[in-house]
PDB file of C-alpha atoms in Angstrom:
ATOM      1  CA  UNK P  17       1.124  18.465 -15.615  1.00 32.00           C
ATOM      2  CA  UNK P  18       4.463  19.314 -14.510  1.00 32.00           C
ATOM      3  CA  UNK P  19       6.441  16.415 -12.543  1.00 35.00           C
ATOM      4  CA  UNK P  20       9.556  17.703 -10.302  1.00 36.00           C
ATOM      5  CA  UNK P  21      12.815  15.617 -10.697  1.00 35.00           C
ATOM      6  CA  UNK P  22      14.279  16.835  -7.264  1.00 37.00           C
ATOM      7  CA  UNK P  23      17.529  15.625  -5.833  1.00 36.00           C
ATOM      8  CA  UNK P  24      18.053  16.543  -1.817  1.00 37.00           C
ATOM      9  CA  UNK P  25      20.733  19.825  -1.888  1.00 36.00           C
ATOM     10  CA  UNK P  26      21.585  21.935   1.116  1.00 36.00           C
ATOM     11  CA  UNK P  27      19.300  24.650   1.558  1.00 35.00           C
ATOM     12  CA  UNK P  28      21.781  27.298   0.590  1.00 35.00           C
ATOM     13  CA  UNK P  29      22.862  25.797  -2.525  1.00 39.00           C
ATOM     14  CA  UNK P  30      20.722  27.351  -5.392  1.00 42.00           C
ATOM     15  CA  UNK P  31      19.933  25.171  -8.542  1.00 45.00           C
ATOM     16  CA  UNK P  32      18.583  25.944 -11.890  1.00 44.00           C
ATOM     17  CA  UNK P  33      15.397  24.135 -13.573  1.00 47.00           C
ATOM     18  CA  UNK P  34      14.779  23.123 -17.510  1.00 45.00           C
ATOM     19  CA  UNK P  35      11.401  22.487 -18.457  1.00 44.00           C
ATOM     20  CA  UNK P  36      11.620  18.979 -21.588  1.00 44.00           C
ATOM     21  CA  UNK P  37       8.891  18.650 -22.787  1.00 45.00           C
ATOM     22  CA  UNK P  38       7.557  14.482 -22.750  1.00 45.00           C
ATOM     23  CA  UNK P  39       4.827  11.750 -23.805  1.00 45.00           C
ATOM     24  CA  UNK P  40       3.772  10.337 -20.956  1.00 47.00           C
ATOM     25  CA  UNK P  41       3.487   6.270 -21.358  1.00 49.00           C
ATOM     26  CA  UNK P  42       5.263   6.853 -24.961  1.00 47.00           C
ATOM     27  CA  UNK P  43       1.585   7.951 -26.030  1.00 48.00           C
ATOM     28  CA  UNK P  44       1.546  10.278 -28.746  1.00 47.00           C
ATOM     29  CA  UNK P  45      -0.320  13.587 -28.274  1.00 46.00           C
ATOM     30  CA  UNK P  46      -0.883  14.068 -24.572  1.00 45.00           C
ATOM     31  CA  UNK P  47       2.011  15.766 -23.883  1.00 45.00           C
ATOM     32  CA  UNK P  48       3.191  16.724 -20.260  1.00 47.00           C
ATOM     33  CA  UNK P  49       6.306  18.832 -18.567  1.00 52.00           C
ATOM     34  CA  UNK P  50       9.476  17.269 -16.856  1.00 54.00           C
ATOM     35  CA  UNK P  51      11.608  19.623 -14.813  1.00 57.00           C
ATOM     36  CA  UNK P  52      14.927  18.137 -14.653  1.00 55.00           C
ATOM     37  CA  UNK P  53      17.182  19.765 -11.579  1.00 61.00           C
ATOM     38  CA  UNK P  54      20.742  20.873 -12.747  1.00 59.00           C
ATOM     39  CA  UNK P  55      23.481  21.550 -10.564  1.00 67.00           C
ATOM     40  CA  UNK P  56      24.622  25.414  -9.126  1.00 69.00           C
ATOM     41  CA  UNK P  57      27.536  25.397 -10.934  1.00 71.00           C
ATOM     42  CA  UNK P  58      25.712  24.665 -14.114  1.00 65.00           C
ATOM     43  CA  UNK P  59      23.682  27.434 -13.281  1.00 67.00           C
ATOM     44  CA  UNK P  60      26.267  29.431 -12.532  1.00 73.00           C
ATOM     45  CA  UNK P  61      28.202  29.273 -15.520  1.00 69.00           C
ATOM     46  CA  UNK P  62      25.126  29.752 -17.783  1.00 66.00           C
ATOM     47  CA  UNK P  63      24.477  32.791 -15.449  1.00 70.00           C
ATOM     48  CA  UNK P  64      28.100  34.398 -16.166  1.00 71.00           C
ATOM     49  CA  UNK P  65      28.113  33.395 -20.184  1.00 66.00           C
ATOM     50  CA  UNK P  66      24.533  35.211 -20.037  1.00 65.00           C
ATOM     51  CA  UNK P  67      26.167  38.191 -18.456  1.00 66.00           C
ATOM     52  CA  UNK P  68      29.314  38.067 -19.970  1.00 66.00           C
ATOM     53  CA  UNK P  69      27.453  38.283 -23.864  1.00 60.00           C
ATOM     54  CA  UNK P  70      30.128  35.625 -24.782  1.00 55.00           C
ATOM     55  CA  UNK P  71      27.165  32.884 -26.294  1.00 51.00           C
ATOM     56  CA  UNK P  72      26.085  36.063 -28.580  1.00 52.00           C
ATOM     57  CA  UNK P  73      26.529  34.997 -31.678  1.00 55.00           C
ATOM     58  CA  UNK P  74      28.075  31.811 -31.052  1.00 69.00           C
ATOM     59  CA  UNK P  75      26.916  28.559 -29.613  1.00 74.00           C
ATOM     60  CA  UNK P  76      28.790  26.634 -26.561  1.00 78.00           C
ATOM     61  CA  UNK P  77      28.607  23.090 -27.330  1.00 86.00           C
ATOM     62  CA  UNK P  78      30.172  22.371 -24.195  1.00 87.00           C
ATOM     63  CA  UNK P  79      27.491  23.610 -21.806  1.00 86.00           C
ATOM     64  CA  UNK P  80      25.101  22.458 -23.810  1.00 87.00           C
ATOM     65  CA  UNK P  81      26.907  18.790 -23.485  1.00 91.00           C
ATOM     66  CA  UNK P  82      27.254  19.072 -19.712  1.00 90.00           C
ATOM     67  CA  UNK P  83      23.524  20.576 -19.598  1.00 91.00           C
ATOM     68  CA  UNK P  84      22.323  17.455 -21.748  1.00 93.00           C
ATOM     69  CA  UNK P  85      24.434  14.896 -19.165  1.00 93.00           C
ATOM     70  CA  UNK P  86      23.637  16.338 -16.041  1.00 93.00           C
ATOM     71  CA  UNK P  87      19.725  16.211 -17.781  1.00 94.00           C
ATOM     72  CA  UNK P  88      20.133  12.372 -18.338  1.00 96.00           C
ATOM     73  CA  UNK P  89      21.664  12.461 -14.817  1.00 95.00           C
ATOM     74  CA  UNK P  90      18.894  13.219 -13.259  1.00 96.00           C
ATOM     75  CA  UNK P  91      16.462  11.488 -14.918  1.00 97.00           C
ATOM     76  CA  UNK P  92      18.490   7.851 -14.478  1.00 96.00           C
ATOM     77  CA  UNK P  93      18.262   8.743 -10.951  1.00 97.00           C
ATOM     78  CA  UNK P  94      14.400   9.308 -10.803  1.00 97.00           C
ATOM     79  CA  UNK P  95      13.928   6.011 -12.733  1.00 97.00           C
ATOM     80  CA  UNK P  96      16.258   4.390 -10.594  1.00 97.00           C
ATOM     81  CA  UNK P  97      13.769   6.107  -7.601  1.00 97.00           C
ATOM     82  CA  UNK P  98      10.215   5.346  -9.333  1.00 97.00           C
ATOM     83  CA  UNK P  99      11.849   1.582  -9.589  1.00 97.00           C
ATOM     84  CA  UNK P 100      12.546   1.397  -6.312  1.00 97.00           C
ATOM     85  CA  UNK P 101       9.345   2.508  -5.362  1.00 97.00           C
ATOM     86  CA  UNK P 102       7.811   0.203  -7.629  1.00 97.00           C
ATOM     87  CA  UNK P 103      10.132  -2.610  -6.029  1.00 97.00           C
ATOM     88  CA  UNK P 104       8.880  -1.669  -3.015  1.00 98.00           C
ATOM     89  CA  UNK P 105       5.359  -0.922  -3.642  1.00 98.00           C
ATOM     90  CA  UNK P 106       5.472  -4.779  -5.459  1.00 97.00           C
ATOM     91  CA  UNK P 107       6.552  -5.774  -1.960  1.00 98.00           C
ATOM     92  CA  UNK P 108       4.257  -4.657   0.277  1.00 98.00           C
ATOM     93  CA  UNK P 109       1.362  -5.482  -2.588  1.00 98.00           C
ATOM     94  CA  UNK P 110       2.699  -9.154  -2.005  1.00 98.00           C
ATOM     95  CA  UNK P 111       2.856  -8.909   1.925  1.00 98.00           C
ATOM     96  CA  UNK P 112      -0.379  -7.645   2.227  1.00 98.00           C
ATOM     97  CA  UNK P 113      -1.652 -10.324   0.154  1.00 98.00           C
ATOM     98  CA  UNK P 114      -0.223 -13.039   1.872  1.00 98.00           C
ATOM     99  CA  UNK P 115      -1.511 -11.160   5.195  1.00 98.00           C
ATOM    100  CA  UNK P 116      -4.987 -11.530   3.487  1.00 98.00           C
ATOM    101  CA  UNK P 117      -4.542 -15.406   3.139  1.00 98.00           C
ATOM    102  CA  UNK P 118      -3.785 -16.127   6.401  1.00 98.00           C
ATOM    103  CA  UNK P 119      -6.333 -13.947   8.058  1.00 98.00           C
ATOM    104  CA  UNK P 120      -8.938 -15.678   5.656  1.00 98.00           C
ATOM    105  CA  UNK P 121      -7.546 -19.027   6.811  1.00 98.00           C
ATOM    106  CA  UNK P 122      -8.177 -17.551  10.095  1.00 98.00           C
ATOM    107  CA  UNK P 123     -11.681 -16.629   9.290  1.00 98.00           C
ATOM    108  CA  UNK P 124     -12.464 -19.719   7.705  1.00 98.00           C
ATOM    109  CA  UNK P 125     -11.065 -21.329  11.133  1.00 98.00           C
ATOM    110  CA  UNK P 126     -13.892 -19.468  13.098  1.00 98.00           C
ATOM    111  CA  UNK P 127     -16.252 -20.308  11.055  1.00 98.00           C
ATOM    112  CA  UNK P 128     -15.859 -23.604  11.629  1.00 98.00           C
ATOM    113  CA  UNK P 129     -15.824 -23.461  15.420  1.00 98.00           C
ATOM    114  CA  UNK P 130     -18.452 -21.263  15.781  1.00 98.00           C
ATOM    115  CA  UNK P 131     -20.405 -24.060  13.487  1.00 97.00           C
ATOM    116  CA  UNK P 132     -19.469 -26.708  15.768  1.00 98.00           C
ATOM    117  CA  UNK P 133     -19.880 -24.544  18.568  1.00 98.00           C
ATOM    118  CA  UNK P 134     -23.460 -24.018  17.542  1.00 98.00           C
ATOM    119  CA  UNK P 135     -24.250 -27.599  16.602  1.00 97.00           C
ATOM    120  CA  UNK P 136     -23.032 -28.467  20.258  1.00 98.00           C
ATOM    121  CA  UNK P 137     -25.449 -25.571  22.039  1.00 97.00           C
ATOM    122  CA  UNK P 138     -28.159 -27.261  19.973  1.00 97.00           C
ATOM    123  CA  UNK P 139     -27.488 -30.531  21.171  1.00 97.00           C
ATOM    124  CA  UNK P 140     -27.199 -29.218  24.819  1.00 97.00           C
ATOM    125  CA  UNK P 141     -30.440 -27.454  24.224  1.00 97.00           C
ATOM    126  CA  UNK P 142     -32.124 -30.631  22.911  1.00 96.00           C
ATOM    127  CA  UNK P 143     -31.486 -32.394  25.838  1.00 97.00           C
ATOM    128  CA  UNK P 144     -32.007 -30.025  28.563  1.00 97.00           C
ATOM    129  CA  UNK P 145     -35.226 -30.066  26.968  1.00 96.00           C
ATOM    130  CA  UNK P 146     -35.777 -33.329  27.529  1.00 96.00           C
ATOM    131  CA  UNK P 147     -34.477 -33.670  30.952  1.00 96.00           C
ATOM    132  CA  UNK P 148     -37.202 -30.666  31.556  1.00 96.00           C
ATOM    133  CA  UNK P 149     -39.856 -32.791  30.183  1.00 95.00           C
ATOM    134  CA  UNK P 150     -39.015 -35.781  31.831  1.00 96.00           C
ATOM    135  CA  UNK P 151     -38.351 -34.329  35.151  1.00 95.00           C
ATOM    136  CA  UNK P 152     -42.049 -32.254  34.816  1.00 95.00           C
ATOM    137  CA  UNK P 153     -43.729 -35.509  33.642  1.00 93.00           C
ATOM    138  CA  UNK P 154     -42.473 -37.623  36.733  1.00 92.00           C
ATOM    139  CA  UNK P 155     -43.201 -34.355  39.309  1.00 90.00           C
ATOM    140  CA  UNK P 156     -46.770 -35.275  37.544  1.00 91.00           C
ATOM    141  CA  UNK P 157     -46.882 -38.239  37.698  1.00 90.00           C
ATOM    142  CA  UNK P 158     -45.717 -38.449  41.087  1.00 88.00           C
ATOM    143  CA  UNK P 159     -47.891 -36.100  42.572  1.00 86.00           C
ATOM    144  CA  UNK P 160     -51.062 -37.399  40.319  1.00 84.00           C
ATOM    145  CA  UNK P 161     -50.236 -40.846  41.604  1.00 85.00           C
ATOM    146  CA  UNK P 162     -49.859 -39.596  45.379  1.00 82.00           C
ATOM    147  CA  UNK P 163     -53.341 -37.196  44.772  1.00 71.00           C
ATOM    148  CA  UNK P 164     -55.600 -40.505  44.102  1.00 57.00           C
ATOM    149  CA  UNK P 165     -54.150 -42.146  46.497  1.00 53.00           C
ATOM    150  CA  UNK P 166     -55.852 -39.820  49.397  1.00 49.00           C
TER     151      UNK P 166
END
């Protein structure tokens, strides 16, 4: 898997890529790619030594120095991005879970009224039931009593 280590440039400023290899997690074996962004003028230079023939035969320690710091450049600044993001990804884990305990304190909340909300209808329903029956039984009674007398 390759993983891009891109810093924002203007669009007319060219750059040059190195592929280092890496462990990911520090676990042997499972090695992936890194591509590490250098500057243009790195790539420049390399570009005009190249053409120029004047690394044949000899090595330029200097390049290979400022290719090696602008390297560790660029990946200090995509820890210092993924641990930002990781800040930040920490925060909103923490926000959401506090959102979560409040809208389960809310939940519980509802619960509750809608128990005692329910416990009240039955109540209500209890005695409108009885106020049914005892208004029926006195229409009856009323009407028996008021039928035998006739």
């Amino acid at each position: 898997m390759v993983e891009a280590a891109m810093q924002s440039r203007d669009e007319a400023e060219s750059t040059a890529l190195a592929v280092v290899p890496t462990t990911p997690a520090g676990g042997p074996g499972a090695a992936s790619d890194r591509v590490v962004e250098f500057s243009a003028s790195m790539k420049d230079r390399l570009l005009q030594s190249a053409a120029d023939g004047t690394n044949a035969g000899k090595r330029d320690w200097s390049s290979a120095l400022d290719l090696v710091s602008e390297a560790f450049e660029a990946i200090r600044m995509a820890d210092e991005r993924a641990a930002a993001s990781e800040e930040y990804q920490a925060e909103l884990v923490q926000r959401h879970a506090d959102h979560v305990k409040v809208l389960e304190t809310r939940i519980a909340a509802a619960e509750k009224r809608a128990d005692a909300a329910e416990n009240r209808a039955k109540t209500a329903e209890g005695w409108l039931s009885k106020f049914h029956d005892t208004i029926i039984d006195e229409f009856q009674r009323t009407f028996a009593s008021r039928g035998g007398a006739r």
